[in-house]
XYZ file of C-alpha atoms in Angstrom:
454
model
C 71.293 1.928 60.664
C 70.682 4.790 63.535
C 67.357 5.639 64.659
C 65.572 8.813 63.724
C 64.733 10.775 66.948
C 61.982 12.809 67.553
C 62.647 17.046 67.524
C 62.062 17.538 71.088
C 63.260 13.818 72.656
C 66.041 11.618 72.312
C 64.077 8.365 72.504
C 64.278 6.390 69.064
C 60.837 6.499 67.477
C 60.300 2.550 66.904
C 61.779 1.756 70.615
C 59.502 -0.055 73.025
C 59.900 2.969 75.191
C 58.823 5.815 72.664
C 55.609 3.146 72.132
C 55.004 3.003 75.819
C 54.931 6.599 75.687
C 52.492 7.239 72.632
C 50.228 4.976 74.448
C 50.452 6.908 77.952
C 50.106 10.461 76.021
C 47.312 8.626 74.332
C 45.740 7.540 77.954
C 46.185 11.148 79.307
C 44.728 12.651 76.834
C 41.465 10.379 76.721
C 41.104 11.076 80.000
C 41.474 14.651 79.962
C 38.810 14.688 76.968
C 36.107 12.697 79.403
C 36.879 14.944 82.225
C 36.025 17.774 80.107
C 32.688 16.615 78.486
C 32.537 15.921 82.390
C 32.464 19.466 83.856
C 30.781 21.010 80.363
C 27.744 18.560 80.800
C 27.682 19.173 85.042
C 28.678 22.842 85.546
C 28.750 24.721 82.166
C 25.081 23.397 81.265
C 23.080 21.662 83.564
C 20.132 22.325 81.564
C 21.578 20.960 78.650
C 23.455 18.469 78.688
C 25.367 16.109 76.271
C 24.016 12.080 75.910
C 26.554 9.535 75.321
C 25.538 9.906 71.490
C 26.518 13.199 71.256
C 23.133 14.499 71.189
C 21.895 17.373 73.407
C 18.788 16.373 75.634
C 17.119 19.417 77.074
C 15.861 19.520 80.904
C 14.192 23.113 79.893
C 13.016 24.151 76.484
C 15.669 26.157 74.848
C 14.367 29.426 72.277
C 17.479 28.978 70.295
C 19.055 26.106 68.850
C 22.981 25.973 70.726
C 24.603 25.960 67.583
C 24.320 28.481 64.558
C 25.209 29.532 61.447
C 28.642 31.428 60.806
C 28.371 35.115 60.547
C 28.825 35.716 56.685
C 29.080 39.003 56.219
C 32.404 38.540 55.117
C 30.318 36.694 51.888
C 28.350 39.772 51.151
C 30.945 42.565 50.125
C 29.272 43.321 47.246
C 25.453 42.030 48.027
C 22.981 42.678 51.497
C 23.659 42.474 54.736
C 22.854 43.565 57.904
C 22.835 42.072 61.529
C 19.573 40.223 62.470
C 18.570 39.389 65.683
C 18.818 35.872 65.139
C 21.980 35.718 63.786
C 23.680 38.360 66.256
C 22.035 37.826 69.603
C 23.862 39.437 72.373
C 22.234 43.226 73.218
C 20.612 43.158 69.707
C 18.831 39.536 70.213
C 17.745 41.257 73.710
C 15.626 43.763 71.939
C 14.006 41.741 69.561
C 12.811 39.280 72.601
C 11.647 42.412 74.956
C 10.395 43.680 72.027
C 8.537 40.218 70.469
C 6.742 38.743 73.388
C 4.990 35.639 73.534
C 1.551 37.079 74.682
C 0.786 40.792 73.995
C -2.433 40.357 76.424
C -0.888 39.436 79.229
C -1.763 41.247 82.298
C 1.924 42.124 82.806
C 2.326 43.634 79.728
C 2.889 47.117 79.376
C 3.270 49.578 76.292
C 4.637 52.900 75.239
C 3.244 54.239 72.300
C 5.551 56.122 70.209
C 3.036 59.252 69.001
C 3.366 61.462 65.518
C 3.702 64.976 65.884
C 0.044 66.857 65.227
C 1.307 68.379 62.274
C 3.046 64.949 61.080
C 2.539 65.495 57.370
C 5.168 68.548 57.899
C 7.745 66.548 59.775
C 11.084 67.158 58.346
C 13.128 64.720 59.789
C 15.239 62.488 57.685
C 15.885 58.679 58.361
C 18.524 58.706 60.704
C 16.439 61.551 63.199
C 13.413 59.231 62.992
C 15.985 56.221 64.123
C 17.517 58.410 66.841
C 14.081 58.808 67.722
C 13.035 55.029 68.289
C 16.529 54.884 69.564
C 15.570 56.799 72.624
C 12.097 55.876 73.069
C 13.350 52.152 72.787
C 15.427 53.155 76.056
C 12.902 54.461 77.885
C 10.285 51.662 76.989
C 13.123 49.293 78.116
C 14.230 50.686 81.497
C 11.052 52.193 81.905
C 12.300 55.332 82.193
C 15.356 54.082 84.521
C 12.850 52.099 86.814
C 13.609 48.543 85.194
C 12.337 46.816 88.483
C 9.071 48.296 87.707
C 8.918 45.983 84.565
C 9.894 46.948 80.723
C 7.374 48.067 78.365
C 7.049 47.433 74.518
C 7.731 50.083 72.450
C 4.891 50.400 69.517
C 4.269 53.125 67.223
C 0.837 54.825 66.007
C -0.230 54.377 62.554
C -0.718 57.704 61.483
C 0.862 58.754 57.960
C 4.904 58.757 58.243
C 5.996 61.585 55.522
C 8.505 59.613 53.971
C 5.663 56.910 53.237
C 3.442 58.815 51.024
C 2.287 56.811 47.861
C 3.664 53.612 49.099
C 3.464 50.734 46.783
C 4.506 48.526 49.112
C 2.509 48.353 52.449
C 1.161 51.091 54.114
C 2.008 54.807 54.537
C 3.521 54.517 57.796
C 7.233 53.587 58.993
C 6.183 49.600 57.895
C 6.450 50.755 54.510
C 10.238 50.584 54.739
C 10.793 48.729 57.856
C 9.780 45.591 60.170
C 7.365 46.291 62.650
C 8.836 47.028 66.485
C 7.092 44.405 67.692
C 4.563 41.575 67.050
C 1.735 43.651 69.134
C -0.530 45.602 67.191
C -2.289 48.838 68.420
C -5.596 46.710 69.107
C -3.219 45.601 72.348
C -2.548 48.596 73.880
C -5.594 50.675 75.833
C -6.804 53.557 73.532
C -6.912 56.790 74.836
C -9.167 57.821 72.357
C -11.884 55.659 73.128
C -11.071 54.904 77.002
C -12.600 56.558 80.331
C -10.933 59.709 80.896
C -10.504 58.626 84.820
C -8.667 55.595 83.800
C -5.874 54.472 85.222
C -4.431 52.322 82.585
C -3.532 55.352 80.523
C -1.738 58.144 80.877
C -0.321 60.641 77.932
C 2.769 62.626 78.301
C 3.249 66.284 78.105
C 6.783 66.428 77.840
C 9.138 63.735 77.073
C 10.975 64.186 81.007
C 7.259 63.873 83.271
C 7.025 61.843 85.750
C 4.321 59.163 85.672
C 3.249 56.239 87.686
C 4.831 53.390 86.999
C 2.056 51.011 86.856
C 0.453 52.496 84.473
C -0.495 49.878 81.642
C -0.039 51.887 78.483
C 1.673 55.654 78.201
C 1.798 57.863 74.808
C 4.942 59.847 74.385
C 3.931 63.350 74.075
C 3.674 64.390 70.488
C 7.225 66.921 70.669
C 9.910 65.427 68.001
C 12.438 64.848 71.647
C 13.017 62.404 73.691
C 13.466 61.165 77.349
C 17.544 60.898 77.995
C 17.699 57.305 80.160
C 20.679 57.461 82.677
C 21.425 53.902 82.849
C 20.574 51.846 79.138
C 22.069 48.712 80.513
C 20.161 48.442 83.520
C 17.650 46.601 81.983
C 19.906 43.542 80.539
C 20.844 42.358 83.806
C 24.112 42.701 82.976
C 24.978 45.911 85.270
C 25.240 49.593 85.019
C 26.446 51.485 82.136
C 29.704 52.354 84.188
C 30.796 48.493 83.058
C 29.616 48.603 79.164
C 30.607 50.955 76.660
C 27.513 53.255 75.200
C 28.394 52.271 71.769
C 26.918 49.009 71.145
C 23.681 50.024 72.791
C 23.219 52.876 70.620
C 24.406 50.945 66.862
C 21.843 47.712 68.292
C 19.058 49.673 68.397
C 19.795 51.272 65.786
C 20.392 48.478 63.816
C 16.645 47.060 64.900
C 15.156 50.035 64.041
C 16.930 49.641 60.189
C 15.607 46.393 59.131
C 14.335 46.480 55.987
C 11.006 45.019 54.462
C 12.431 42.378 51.931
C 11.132 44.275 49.028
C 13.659 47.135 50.112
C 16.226 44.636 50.686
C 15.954 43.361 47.408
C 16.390 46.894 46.279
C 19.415 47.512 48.175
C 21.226 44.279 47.411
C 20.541 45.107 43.212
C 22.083 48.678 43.984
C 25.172 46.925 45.730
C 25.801 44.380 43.038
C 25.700 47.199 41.029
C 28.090 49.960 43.015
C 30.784 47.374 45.019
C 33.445 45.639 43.290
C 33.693 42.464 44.374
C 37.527 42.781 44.882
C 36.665 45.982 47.248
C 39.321 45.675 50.158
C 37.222 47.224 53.217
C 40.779 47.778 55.382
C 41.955 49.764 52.290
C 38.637 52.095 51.788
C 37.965 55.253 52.842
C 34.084 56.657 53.269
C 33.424 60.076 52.304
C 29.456 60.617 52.963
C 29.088 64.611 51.931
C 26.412 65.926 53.358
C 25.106 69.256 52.607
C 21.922 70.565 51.120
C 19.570 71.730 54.358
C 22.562 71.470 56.432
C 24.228 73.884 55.473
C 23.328 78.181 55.797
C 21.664 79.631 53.625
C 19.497 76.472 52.252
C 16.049 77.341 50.959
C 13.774 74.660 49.819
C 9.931 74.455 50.711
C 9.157 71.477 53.229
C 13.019 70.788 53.888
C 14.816 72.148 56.804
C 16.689 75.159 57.035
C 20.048 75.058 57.617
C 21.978 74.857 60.603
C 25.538 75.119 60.344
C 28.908 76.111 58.182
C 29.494 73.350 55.860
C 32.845 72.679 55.509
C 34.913 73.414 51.959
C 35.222 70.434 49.800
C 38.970 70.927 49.899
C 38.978 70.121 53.630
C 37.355 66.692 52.554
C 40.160 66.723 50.031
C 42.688 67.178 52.474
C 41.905 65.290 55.067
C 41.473 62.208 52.435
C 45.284 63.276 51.684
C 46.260 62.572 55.432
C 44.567 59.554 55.778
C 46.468 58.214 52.284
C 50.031 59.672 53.904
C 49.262 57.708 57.183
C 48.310 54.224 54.697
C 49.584 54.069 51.672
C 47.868 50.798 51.646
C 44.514 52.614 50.918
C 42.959 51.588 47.117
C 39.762 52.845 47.200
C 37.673 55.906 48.054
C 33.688 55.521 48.721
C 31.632 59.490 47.735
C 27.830 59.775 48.289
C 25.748 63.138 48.858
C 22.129 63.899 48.678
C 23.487 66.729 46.994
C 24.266 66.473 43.333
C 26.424 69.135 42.539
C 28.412 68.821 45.683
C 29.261 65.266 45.152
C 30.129 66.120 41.234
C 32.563 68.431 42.182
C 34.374 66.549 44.745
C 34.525 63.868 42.609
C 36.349 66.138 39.678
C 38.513 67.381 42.895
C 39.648 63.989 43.417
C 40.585 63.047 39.945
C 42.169 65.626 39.566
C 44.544 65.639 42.578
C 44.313 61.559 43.127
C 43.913 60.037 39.998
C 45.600 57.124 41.249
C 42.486 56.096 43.607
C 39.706 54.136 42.572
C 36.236 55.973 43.506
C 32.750 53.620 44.109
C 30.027 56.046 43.196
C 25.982 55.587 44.092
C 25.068 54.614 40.730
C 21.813 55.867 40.165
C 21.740 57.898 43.616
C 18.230 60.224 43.306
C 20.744 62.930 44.783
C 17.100 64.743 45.985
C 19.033 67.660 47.661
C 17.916 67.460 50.871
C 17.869 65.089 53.792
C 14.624 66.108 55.194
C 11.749 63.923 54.235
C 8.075 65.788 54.567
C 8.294 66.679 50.595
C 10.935 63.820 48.754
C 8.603 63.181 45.949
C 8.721 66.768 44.913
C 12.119 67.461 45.035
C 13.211 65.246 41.736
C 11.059 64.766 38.898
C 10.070 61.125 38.340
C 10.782 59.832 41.309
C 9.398 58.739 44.363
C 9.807 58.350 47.926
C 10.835 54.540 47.454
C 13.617 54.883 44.987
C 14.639 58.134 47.276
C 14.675 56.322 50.713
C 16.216 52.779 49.017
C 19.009 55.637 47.431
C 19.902 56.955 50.574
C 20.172 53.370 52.584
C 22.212 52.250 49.727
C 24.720 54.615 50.897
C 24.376 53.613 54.515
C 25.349 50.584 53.388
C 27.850 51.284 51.077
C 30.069 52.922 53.773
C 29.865 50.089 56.676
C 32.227 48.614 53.752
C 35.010 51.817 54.769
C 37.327 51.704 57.176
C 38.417 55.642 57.688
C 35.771 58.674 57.416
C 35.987 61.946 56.913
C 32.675 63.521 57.407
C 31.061 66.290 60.243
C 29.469 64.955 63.006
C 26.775 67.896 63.205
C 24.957 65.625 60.877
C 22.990 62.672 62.462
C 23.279 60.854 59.537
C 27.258 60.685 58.953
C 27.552 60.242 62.776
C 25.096 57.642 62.215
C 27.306 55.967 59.569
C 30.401 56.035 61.556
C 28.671 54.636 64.646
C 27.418 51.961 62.566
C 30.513 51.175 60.552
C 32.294 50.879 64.315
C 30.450 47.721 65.196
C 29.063 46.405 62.561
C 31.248 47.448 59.512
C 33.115 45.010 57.401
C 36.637 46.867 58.576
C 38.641 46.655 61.630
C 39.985 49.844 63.352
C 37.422 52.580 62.124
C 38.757 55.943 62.218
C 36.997 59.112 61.631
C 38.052 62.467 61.125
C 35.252 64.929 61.774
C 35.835 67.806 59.728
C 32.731 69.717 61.228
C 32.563 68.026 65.285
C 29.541 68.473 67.728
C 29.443 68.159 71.476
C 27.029 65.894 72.196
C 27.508 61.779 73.187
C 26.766 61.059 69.924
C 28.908 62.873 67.927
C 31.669 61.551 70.541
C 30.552 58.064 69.492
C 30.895 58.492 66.069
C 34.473 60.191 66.330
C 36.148 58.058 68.796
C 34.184 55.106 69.417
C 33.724 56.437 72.959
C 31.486 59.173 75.095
């Protein structure tokens, strides 16, 4: 009977010579194994390196255990997620160590106090302007102001009332209502200019967000405008180079994304609102997000404690059309995501689309507040019976919602859809985010949110 040969060798599989040869391959390749557990244990980690059990024995203490968990968002279509420090690491694990330190009395450590405006209970800005906010200041406190050799300081925040935090149930009426703390410090760390020596050195208050200040100074207050400091370089202080070698992007959606983590009772909020809103056969690479936004963004808005407007909103039948484009260039596309803060907008772009595309499936906000505005000095008097809980958990619901889309149309004169695209770039559940920005801006951020890119 004639030997069977192997695919790729003309050598009989039961000769002595194909035996010889399993037995060399077999030699090589235990050899090329040991050599490798060779140069991981001696070059890749001298500080930790593998026993002859397998085990790792550490020469340093390590913060983090070498091996992890698999990211699961894919798991969570329809329930909470978001990217924690621990689970993420890389520039987002950064901040939450510069931010966390060990020892908040050390004689190195240095803070900058993140200050309320005077008038605070009047502050209008929405969520995503108090994140761009902390964004910024968590830049400066980082880089110190682009000096990172003089040392990084902690970014902390006052505790004075924060207007969307009025009547909290749930903590205090500051930012910690809704949100982790910045850091582990508390206030009682950093040197209070209230009660300190005016001629002391240790403190020093800024006028306007661009002064100049000494460097050693142990704590500095922002000044109390609603702006910011611009930092030049925001990877300086990573030690991984200048921002000519890293893109802008995932700086901006990491500290963003440690600004938005949520207090569990909020999470538990969100996640009920997601069970309830995302089909769990919702195909991310086949969604697209439409987050309306209107209300006091738009001319000719009048509504007592919410911002005035500021620019031409753009026609619900541009939403309409561009939805049309995007479902021309993938005919793949199933689903359609709609949110607004504004009630009637989002009702009749919904009747728009069932009309002209019955054939798409649309995921609503069930039980959106819909307050009609973003601004946030006056939510609980916007909509009778209910608060500024069930208004902020609303809006994040959306937030979330849409890092589950993989095209956009929305205007990126609005912090908070710019916000949502930014965030849906590196941290969304779809590949290849694209946006088309029916109302653009100018600025890096808006650029961000469009094209992934300043």
């Amino acid at each position: 009977m004639e030997a069977k040969t192997s695919p790729n060798r003309g050598t009989p599989n039961n000769s002595p010579r194909a035996s010889s040869l399993t037995q060399f391959r077999m030699i090589v390749v235990s050899v090329t194994c040991a050599t490798l557990v060779s140069v991981v244990n001696n070059i890749i980690m001298p500080n930790d390196r593998l026993s002859s059990s397998g085990n790792r024995s550490h020469d340093t203490p390590q913060k983090y255990p070498k091996t992890s968990k698999k990211l699961t968002k894919d798991q969570h279509i329809n329930t909470f997620w978001w990217p924690s420090p621990e689970e993420y690491g890389g520039i987002l694990g950064k901040i939450h160590d510069f931010q966390n330190p060990s020892d908040c009395s050390a004689a190195s450590a240095k803070f900058f106090v993140w200050r309320s405006k005077s008038d605070n209970e009047n502050d209008t800005r929405g969520l995503t302007a108090w994140a761009h906010a902390a964004s910024s200041h968590m830049l400066h406190a980082l880089t110190d102001a682009d000096q990172p050799e003089a040392g990084h300081r902690i970014l902390i925040n006052d505790d004075k009332l924060f207007p969307m935090a009025k009547g909290c149930e749930h903590g205090p009426e500051t930012r910690e209502c809704y949100f982790e703390p910045l850091t582990n410090c508390k206030l009682s760390d950093v040197d209070d200019y209230e009660t300190a020596d005016p001629k002391s050195t240790k403190i020093k208050i800024l006028s306007k967000p661009d002064e100049e200040y000494d460097r050693s100074v142990r704590t500095l207050y922002t000044s109390d405008s609603i702006w910011f400091r611009k930092v030049k370089d925001m990877y300086s202080w990573t030690g991984l180079g200048f921002n000519s070698q890293h893109s802008t992007i995932h700086m901006t959606a990491a500290s963003l994304a440690y600004y938005f983590r949520v207090k569990p009772w909020l999470r538990k909020e969100i996640d009920e609102r997601l069970r309830r809103n995302i089909p769990l056969d919702l195909n991310p690479q086949r969604t697209i997000g439409v987050p309306i936004r209107r209300s006091d963004k738009c001319h000719g808005h009048a509504l007592e404690g919410s911002a005035s407007g500021e620019l031409e909103c753009p026609p619900l039948e541009e939403y309409l059309k561009k939805v049309k484009e995007f479902l021309e260039f993938d005919p793949r596309i199933e689903n359609v995501i709609v949110t607004s803060e504004d009630k009637s907008a989002c009702e009749e772009f919904l009747e728009i689309l069932n009309k002209e595309l019955p054939s798409l499936r649309v995921i609503q906000n069930i039980g959106d507040v819909q307050q009609g505005t973003g601004s946030g000095s006056k939510l609980e008097a916007y909509t009778e019976g209910s608060s500024n809980a069930q208004v902020v958990a609303s809006a994040l619901t959306s937030l979330h919602m849409h890092m589950r889309a993989r095209y956009f149309v929305l205007t990126s004169k609005s912090t908070w859809t710019s916000t949502i695209a930014v965030m849906a770039r590196v941290y969304g559940f779809a590949s290849e985010v694209i946006v088309f920005d029916i109302g653009p801006n100018k600025n890096t951020f808006a650029h961000l949110a469009r094209r992934g890119c300043a």
